[in-house]
CSV table of C-alpha atoms in Angstrom, one decimal:
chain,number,residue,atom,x,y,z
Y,291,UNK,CA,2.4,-52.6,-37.5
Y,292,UNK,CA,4.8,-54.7,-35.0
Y,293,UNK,CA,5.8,-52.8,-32.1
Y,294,UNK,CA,9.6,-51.7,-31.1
Y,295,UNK,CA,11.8,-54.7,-29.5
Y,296,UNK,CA,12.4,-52.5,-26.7
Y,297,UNK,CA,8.8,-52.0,-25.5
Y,298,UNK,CA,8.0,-55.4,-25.4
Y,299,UNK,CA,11.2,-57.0,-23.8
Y,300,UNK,CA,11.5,-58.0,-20.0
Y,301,UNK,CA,13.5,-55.9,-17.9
Y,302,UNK,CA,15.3,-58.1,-15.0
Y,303,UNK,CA,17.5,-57.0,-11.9
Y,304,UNK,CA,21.5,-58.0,-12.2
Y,305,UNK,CA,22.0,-61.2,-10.1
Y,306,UNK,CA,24.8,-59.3,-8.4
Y,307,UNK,CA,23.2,-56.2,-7.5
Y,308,UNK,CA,21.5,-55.2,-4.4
Y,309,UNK,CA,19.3,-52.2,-4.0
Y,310,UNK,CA,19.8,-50.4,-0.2
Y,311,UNK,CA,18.4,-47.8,1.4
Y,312,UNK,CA,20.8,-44.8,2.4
Y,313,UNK,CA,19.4,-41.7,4.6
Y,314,UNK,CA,19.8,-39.7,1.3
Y,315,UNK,CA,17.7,-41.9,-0.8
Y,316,UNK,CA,18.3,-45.4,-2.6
Y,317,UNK,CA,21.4,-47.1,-4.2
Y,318,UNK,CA,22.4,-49.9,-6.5
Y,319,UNK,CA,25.5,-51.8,-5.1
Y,320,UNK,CA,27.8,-54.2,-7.0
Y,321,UNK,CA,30.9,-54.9,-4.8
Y,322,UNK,CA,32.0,-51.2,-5.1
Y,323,UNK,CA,30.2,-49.9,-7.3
Y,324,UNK,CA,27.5,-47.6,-5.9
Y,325,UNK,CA,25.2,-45.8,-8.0
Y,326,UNK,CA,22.3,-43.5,-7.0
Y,327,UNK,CA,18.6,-43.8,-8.3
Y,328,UNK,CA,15.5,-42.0,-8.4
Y,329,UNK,CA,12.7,-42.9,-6.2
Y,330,UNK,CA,11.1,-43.7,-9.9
Y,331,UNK,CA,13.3,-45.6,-10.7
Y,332,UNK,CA,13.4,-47.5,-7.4
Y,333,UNK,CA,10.0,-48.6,-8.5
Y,334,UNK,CA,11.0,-49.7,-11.5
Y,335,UNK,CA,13.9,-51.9,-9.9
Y,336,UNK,CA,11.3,-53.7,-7.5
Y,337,UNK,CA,8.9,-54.6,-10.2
Y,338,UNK,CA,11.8,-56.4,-12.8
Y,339,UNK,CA,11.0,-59.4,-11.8
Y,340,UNK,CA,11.6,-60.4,-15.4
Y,341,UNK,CA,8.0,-60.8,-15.5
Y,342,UNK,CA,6.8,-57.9,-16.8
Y,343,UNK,CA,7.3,-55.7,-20.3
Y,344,UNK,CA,8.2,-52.1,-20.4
Y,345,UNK,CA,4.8,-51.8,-21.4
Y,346,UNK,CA,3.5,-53.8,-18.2
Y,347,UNK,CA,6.5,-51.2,-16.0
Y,348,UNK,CA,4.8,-48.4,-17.6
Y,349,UNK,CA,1.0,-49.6,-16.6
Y,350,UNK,CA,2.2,-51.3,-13.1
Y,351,UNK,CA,3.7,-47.7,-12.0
Y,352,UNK,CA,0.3,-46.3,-11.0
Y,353,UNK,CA,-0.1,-44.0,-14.1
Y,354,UNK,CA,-2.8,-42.0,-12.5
Y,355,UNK,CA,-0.5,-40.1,-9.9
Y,356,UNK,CA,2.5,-39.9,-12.7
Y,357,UNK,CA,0.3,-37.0,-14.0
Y,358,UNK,CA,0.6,-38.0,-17.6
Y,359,UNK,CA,-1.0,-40.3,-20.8
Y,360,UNK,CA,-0.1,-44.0,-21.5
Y,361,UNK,CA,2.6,-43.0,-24.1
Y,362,UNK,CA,4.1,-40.7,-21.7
Y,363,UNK,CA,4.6,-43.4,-18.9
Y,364,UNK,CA,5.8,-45.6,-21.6
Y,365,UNK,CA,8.5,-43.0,-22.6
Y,366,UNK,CA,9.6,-42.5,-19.1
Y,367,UNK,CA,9.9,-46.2,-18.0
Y,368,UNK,CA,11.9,-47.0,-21.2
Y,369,UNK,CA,14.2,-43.8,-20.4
Y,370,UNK,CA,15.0,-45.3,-16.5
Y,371,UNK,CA,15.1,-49.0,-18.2
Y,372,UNK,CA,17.9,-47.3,-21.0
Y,373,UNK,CA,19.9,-45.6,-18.0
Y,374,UNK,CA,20.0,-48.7,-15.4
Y,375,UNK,CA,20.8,-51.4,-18.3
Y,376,UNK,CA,23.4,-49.2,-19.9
Y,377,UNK,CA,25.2,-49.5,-16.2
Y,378,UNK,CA,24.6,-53.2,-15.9
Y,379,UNK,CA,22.3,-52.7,-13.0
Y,380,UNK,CA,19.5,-54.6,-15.0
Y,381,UNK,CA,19.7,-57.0,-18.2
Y,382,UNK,CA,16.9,-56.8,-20.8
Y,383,UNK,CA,15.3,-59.8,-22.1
Y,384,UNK,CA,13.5,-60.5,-25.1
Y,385,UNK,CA,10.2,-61.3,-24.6
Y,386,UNK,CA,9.3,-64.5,-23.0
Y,387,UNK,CA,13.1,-65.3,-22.4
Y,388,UNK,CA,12.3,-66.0,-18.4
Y,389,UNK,CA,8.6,-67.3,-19.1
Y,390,UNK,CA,6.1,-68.2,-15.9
Y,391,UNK,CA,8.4,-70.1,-14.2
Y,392,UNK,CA,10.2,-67.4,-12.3
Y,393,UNK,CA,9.4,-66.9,-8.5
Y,394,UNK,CA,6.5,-64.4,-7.8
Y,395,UNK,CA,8.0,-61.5,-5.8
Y,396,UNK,CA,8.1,-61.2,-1.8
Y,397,UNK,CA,6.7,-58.2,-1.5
Y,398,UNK,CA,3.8,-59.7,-3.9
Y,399,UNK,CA,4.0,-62.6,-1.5
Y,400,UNK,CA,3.4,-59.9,1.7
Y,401,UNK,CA,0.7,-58.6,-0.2
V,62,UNK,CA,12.8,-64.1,47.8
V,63,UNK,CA,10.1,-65.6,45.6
V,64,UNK,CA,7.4,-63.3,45.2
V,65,UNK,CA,3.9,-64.3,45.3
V,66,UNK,CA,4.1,-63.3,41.8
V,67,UNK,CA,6.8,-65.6,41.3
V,68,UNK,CA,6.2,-67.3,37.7
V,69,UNK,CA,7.2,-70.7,38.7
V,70,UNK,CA,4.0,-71.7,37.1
V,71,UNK,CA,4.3,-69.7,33.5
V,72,UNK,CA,8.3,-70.9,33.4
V,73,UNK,CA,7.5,-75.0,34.5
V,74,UNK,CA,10.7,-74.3,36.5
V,75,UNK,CA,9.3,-74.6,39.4
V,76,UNK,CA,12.3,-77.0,41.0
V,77,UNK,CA,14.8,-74.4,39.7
V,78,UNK,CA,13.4,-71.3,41.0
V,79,UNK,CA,13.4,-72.9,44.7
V,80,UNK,CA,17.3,-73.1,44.2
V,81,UNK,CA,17.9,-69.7,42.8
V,82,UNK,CA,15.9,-68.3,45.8
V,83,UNK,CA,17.8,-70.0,48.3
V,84,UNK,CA,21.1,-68.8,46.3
V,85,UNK,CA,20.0,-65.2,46.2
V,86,UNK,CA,18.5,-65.1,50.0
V,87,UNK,CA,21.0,-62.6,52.3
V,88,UNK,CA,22.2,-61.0,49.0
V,89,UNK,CA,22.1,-56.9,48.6
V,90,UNK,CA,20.6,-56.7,45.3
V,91,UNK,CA,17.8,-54.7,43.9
V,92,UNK,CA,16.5,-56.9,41.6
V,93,UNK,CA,16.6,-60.2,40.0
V,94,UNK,CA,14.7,-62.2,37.2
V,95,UNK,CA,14.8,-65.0,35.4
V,96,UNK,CA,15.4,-65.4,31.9
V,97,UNK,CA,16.5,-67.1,28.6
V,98,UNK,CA,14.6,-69.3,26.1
V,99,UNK,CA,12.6,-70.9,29.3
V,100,UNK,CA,11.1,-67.5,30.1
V,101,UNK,CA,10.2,-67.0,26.2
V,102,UNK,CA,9.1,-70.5,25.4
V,103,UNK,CA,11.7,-71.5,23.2
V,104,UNK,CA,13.2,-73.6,25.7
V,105,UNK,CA,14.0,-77.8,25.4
V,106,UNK,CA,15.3,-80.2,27.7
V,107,UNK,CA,18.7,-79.2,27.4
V,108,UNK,CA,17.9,-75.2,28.2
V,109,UNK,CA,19.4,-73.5,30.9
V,110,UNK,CA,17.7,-70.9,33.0
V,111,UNK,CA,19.6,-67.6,32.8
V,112,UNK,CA,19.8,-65.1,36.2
V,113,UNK,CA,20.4,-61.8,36.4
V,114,UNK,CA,20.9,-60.0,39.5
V,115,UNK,CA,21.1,-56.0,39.8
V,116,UNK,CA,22.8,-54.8,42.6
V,117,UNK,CA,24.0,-51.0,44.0
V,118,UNK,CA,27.4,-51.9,44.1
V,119,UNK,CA,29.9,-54.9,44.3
V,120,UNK,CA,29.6,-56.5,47.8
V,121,UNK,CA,31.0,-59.4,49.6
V,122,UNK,CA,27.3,-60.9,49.0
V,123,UNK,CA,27.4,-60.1,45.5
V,124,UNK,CA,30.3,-61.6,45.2
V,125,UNK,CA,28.9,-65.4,46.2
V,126,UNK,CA,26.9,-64.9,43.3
V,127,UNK,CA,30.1,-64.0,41.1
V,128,UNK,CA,32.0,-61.0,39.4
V,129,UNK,CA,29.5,-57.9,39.0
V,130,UNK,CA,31.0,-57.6,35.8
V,131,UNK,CA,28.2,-59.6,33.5
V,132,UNK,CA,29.8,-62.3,32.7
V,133,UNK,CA,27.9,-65.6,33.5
V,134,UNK,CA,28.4,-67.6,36.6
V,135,UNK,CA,27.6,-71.8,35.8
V,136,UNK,CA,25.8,-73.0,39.1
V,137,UNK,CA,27.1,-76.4,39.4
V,138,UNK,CA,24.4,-78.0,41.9
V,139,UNK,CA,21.6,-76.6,39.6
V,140,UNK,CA,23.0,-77.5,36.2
V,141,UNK,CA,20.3,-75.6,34.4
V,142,UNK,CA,21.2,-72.1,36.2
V,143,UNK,CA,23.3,-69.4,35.1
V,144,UNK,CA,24.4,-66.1,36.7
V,145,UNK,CA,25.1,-62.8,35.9
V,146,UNK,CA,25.5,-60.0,38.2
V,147,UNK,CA,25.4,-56.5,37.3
V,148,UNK,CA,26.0,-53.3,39.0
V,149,UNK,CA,23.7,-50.6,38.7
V,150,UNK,CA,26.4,-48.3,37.2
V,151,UNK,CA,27.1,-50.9,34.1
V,152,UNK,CA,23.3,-51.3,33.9
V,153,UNK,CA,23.3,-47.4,33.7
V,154,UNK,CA,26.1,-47.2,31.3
V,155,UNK,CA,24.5,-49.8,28.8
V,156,UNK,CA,21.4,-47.4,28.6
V,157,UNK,CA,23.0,-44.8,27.5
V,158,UNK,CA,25.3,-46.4,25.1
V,159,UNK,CA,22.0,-47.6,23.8
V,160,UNK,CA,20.6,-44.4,23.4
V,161,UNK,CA,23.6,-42.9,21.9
V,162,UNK,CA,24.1,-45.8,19.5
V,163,UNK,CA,25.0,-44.3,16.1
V,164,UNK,CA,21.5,-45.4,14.3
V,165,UNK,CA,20.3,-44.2,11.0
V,166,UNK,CA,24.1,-43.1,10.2
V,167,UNK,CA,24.2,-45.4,7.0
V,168,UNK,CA,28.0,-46.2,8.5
V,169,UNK,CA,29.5,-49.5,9.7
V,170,UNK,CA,29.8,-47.6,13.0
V,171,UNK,CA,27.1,-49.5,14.4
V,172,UNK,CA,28.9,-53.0,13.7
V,173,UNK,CA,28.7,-54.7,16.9
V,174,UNK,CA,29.0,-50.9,18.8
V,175,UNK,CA,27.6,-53.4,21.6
V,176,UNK,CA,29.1,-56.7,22.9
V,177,UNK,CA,27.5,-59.7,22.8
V,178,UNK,CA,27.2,-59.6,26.2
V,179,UNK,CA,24.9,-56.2,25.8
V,180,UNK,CA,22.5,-57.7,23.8
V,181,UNK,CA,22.0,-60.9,25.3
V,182,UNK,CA,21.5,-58.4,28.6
V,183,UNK,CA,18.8,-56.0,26.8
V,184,UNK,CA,16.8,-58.3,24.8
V,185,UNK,CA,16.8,-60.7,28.5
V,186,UNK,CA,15.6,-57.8,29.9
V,187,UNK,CA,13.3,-57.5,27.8
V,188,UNK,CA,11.2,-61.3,28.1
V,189,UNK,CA,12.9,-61.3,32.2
V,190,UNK,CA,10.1,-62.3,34.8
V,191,UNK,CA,11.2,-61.0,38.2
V,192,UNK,CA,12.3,-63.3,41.3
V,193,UNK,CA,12.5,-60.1,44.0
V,194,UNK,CA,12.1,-56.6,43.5
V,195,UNK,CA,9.1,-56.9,41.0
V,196,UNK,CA,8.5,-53.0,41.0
V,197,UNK,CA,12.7,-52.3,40.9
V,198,UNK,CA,12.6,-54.5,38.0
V,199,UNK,CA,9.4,-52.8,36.1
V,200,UNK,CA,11.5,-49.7,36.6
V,201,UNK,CA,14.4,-50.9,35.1
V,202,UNK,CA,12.6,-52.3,32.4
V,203,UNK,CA,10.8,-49.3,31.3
V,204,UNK,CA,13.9,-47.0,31.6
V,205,UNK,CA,15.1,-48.9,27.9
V,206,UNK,CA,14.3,-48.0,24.5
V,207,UNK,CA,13.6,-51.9,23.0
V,208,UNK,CA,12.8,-50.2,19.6
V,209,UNK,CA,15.7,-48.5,19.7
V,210,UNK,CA,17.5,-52.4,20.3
V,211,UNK,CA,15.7,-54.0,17.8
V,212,UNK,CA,16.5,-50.8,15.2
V,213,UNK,CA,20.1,-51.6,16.3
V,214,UNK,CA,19.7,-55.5,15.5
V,215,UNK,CA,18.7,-54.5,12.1
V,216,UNK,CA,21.1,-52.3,11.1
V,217,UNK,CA,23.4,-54.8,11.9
V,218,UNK,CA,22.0,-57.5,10.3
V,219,UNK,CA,21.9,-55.1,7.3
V,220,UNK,CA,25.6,-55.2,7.1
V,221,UNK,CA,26.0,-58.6,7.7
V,222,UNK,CA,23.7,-60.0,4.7
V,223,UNK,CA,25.4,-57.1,2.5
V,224,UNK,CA,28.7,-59.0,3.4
V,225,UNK,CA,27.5,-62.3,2.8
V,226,UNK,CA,25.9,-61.1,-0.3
V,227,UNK,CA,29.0,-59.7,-1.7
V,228,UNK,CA,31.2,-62.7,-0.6
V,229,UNK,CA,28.5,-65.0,-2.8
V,230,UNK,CA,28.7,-62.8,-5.7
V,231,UNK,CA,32.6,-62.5,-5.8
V,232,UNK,CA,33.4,-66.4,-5.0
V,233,UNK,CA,30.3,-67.4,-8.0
V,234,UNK,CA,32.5,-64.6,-10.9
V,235,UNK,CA,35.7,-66.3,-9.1
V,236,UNK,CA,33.9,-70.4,-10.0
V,237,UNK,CA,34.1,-71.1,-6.7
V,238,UNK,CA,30.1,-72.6,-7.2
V,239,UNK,CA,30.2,-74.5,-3.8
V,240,UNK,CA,31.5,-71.5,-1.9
V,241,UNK,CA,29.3,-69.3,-3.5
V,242,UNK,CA,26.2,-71.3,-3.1
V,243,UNK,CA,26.5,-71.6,0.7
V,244,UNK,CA,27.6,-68.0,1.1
V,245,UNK,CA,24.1,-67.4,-0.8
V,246,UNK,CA,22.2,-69.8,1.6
V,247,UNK,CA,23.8,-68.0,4.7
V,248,UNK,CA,22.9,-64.9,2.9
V,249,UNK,CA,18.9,-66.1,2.8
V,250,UNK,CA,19.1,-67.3,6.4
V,251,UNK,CA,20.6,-64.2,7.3
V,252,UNK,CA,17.7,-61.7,5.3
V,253,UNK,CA,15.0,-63.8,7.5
V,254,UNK,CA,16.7,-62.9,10.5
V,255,UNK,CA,16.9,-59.1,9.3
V,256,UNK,CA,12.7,-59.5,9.1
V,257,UNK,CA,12.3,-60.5,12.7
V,258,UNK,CA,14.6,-57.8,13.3
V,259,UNK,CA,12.2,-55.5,11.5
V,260,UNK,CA,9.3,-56.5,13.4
V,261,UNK,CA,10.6,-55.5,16.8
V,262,UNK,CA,12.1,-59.1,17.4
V,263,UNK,CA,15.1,-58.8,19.9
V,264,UNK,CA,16.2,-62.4,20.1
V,265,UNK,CA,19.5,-62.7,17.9
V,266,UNK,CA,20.1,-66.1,18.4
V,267,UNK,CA,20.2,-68.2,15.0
V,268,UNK,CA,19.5,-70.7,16.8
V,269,UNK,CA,16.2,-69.5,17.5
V,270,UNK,CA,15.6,-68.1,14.1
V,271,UNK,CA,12.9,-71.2,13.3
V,272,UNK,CA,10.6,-70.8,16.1
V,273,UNK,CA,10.6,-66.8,15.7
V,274,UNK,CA,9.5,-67.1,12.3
V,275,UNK,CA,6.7,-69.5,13.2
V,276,UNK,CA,5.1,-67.2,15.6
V,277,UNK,CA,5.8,-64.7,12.8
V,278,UNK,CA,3.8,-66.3,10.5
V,279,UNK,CA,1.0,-66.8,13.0
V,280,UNK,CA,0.7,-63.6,13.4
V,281,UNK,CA,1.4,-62.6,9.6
V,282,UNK,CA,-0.3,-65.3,7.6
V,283,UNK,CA,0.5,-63.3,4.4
V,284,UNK,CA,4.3,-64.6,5.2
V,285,UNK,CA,3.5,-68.1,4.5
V,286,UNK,CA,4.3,-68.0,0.7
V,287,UNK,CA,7.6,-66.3,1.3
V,288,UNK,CA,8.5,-68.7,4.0
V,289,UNK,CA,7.7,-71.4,2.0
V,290,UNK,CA,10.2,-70.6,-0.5
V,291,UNK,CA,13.1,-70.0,2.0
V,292,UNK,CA,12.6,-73.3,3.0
V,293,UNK,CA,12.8,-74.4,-0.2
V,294,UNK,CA,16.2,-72.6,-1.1
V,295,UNK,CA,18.1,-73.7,2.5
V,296,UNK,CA,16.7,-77.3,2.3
V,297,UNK,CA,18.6,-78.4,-0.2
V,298,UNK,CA,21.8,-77.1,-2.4
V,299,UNK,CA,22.1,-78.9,-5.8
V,300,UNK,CA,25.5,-81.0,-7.3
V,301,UNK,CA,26.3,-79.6,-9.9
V,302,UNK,CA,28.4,-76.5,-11.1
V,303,UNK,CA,25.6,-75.2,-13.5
V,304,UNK,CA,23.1,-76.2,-10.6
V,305,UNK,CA,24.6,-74.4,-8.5
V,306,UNK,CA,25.1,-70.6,-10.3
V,307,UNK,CA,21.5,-71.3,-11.1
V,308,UNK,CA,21.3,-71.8,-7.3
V,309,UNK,CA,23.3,-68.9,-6.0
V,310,UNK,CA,21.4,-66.1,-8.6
V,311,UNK,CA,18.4,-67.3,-7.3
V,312,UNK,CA,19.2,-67.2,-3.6
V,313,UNK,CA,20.6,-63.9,-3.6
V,314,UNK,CA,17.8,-62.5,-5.5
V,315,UNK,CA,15.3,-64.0,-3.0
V,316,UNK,CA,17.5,-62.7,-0.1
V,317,UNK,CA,17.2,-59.0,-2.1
V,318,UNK,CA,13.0,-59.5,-1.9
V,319,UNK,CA,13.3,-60.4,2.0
V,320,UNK,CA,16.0,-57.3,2.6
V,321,UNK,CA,13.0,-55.1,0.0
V,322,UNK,CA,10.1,-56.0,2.7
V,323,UNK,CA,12.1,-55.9,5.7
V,324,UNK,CA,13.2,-52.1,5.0
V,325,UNK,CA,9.7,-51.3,4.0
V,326,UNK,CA,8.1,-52.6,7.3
């Protein structure tokens, strides 16, 4: 049985936002508009890269301390995923729509 | 005036230093040191040697040396020497403005809450190598927070790529590509300058950028990937319209993985 569109597409950040760090915790910026997010879903932001699936998100976000099974991790990713894309804040691909070619990530690069 | 200490040999200024101790001989002053991209070995033929002088108070001494105000003196028989004379009150006032700089706020009330003049003081300072009054000068030294200045750099800096960030993303939806693209490569430069900041580095000078982040990457190797790539995207800006979106999305996100690590560090 094929799986759902959704857990196999590529989450990517919006060109023309930019993620800060605010004493009371981080934000997405896009000229004015500021929205709030979850440290969990400030670890979902650094890692669309447009590399990686939900499915990858879900297995990236060290599932061991999240306290919870595969399918679980899954849901949660694809609930943050729902909530930033439905404010623009990230675009979601179909697979394979960004490919290899994109840049590995700094903080992959520091590492 | 010259110190046995005196770094004539670590500066190779020699030549210079015999000038600026005959200048500062029969001055009141409590300290002085030399300074500048010569004392930090950044320095090229056309480099001046910077001076700053501490003294108590104004005197008629000082006052050979110029305006205890800060503001740079051009020695015209030396043309590589500069002076700057400060009194101990100014010095005294800086530190505390320093310590009571509003860092951490989150607020643009820490854009440019010192002069230019400030910084260029602290951070010289900072790399100085005393002429006279070695221990005066240790003292003085120790009696500033650098952390504290290079926390101040970055939160500046902060602002300053958020602006050029937001300038590259409204001239790009407005089709101004060209604008847009070299908004988005200041916005790159700028992010590298906000990682020196956020390793302590105190030098603000662009022009220095380069070198900083060579000696960063000696001492980081894991940098070299990321530098490579900022090379890449300031090197060269494409022709074309449809180049050049492509350009400026992927500046700015590349900018937004430098800003990621540098607030991490």
């Amino acid at each position: 049985m094929s799986q759902k569109p959704i857990e196999t597409s590529v989450p990517v950040r919006a060109w023309d936002v930019r993620k800060r760090r605010k004493p009371n915790g981080a934000v997405l910026i896009r000229l004015c508009e500021v929205f709030a997010i979850s440290p969990f879903e400030e670890q979902i932001w650094r890692l669309c890269d447009g590399q990686r699936s939900l499915e990858h998100l879900a297995h990236s976000l060290s599932l061991p301390s999240m306290d919870c099974n595969a399918a679980h991790a899954l849901e949660r990713v694809k609930a943050a995923v729902i909530r930033l894309a439905a404010r623009g804040m990230l675009e979601v691909l179909p697979a394979g729509a960004i490919g290899s070619g994109s840049p590995r990530s700094a903080a992959d690069s520091k590492r | 005036v010259l110190s046995a200490a005196q770094p004539a040999a670590t500066l190779g200024a020699g030549r210079e230093l015999q000038v600026i101790g005959s200048l500062l001989a029969g001055v009141e002053l409590e300290t002085a040191w030399v300074s500048g991209s010569l004392a930090e070995g950044l320095h090229n033929a056309s480099s001046d040697l910077d001076v700053f002088v501490l003294v108590e108070r104004e005197s008629e001494s000082s006052n050979r040396l110029g305006q205890a105000d800060g503001s740079k003196v051009y020695h015209s028989n030396a043309n590589r020497i500069e002076y700057a004379v400060w009194t101990r009150a100014k010095v005294e006032r800086l530190r505390r403005r320093l310590q009571d700089a509003p860092l951490g706020a989150g607020t643009k009330l820490v854009l440019e809450y010192l002069t230019e003049a400030e910084v260029e003081f602290l951070h010289r300072l900072r790399i100085g190598q005393p002429v006279t009054g070695a221990a005066r000068f240790a003292e003085l030294r120790a009696s500033f927070d650098f952390g504290r200045l290079a926390r101040y750099l970055f939160e500046n800096q902060c602002i300053i790529v958020d602006d050029a960030f937001d300038d590259a993303v409204g001239m790009l939806t407005a089709g101004a590509a060209r604008s847009a693209a070299l908004r988005a490569r200041y916005t790159v430069e700028c992010s590298m300058s906000l990682l020196l900041f956020s390793r302590g580095v105190t030098n603000h000078k662009d022009k220095h950028r380069e070198r900083l982040l060579e000696r960063l990457r000696q001492q980081d190797p894991s940098l070299e990937t990321l530098y490579g790539r900022f090379w890449g995207l300031i090197a060269r800006l494409p022709d074309t319209d449809d180049e050049l979106a492509t350009y400026v999305r992927r500046a700015l996100a590349f900018a937004e993985e430098v800003v990621d690590v540098a607030e991490t560090d």
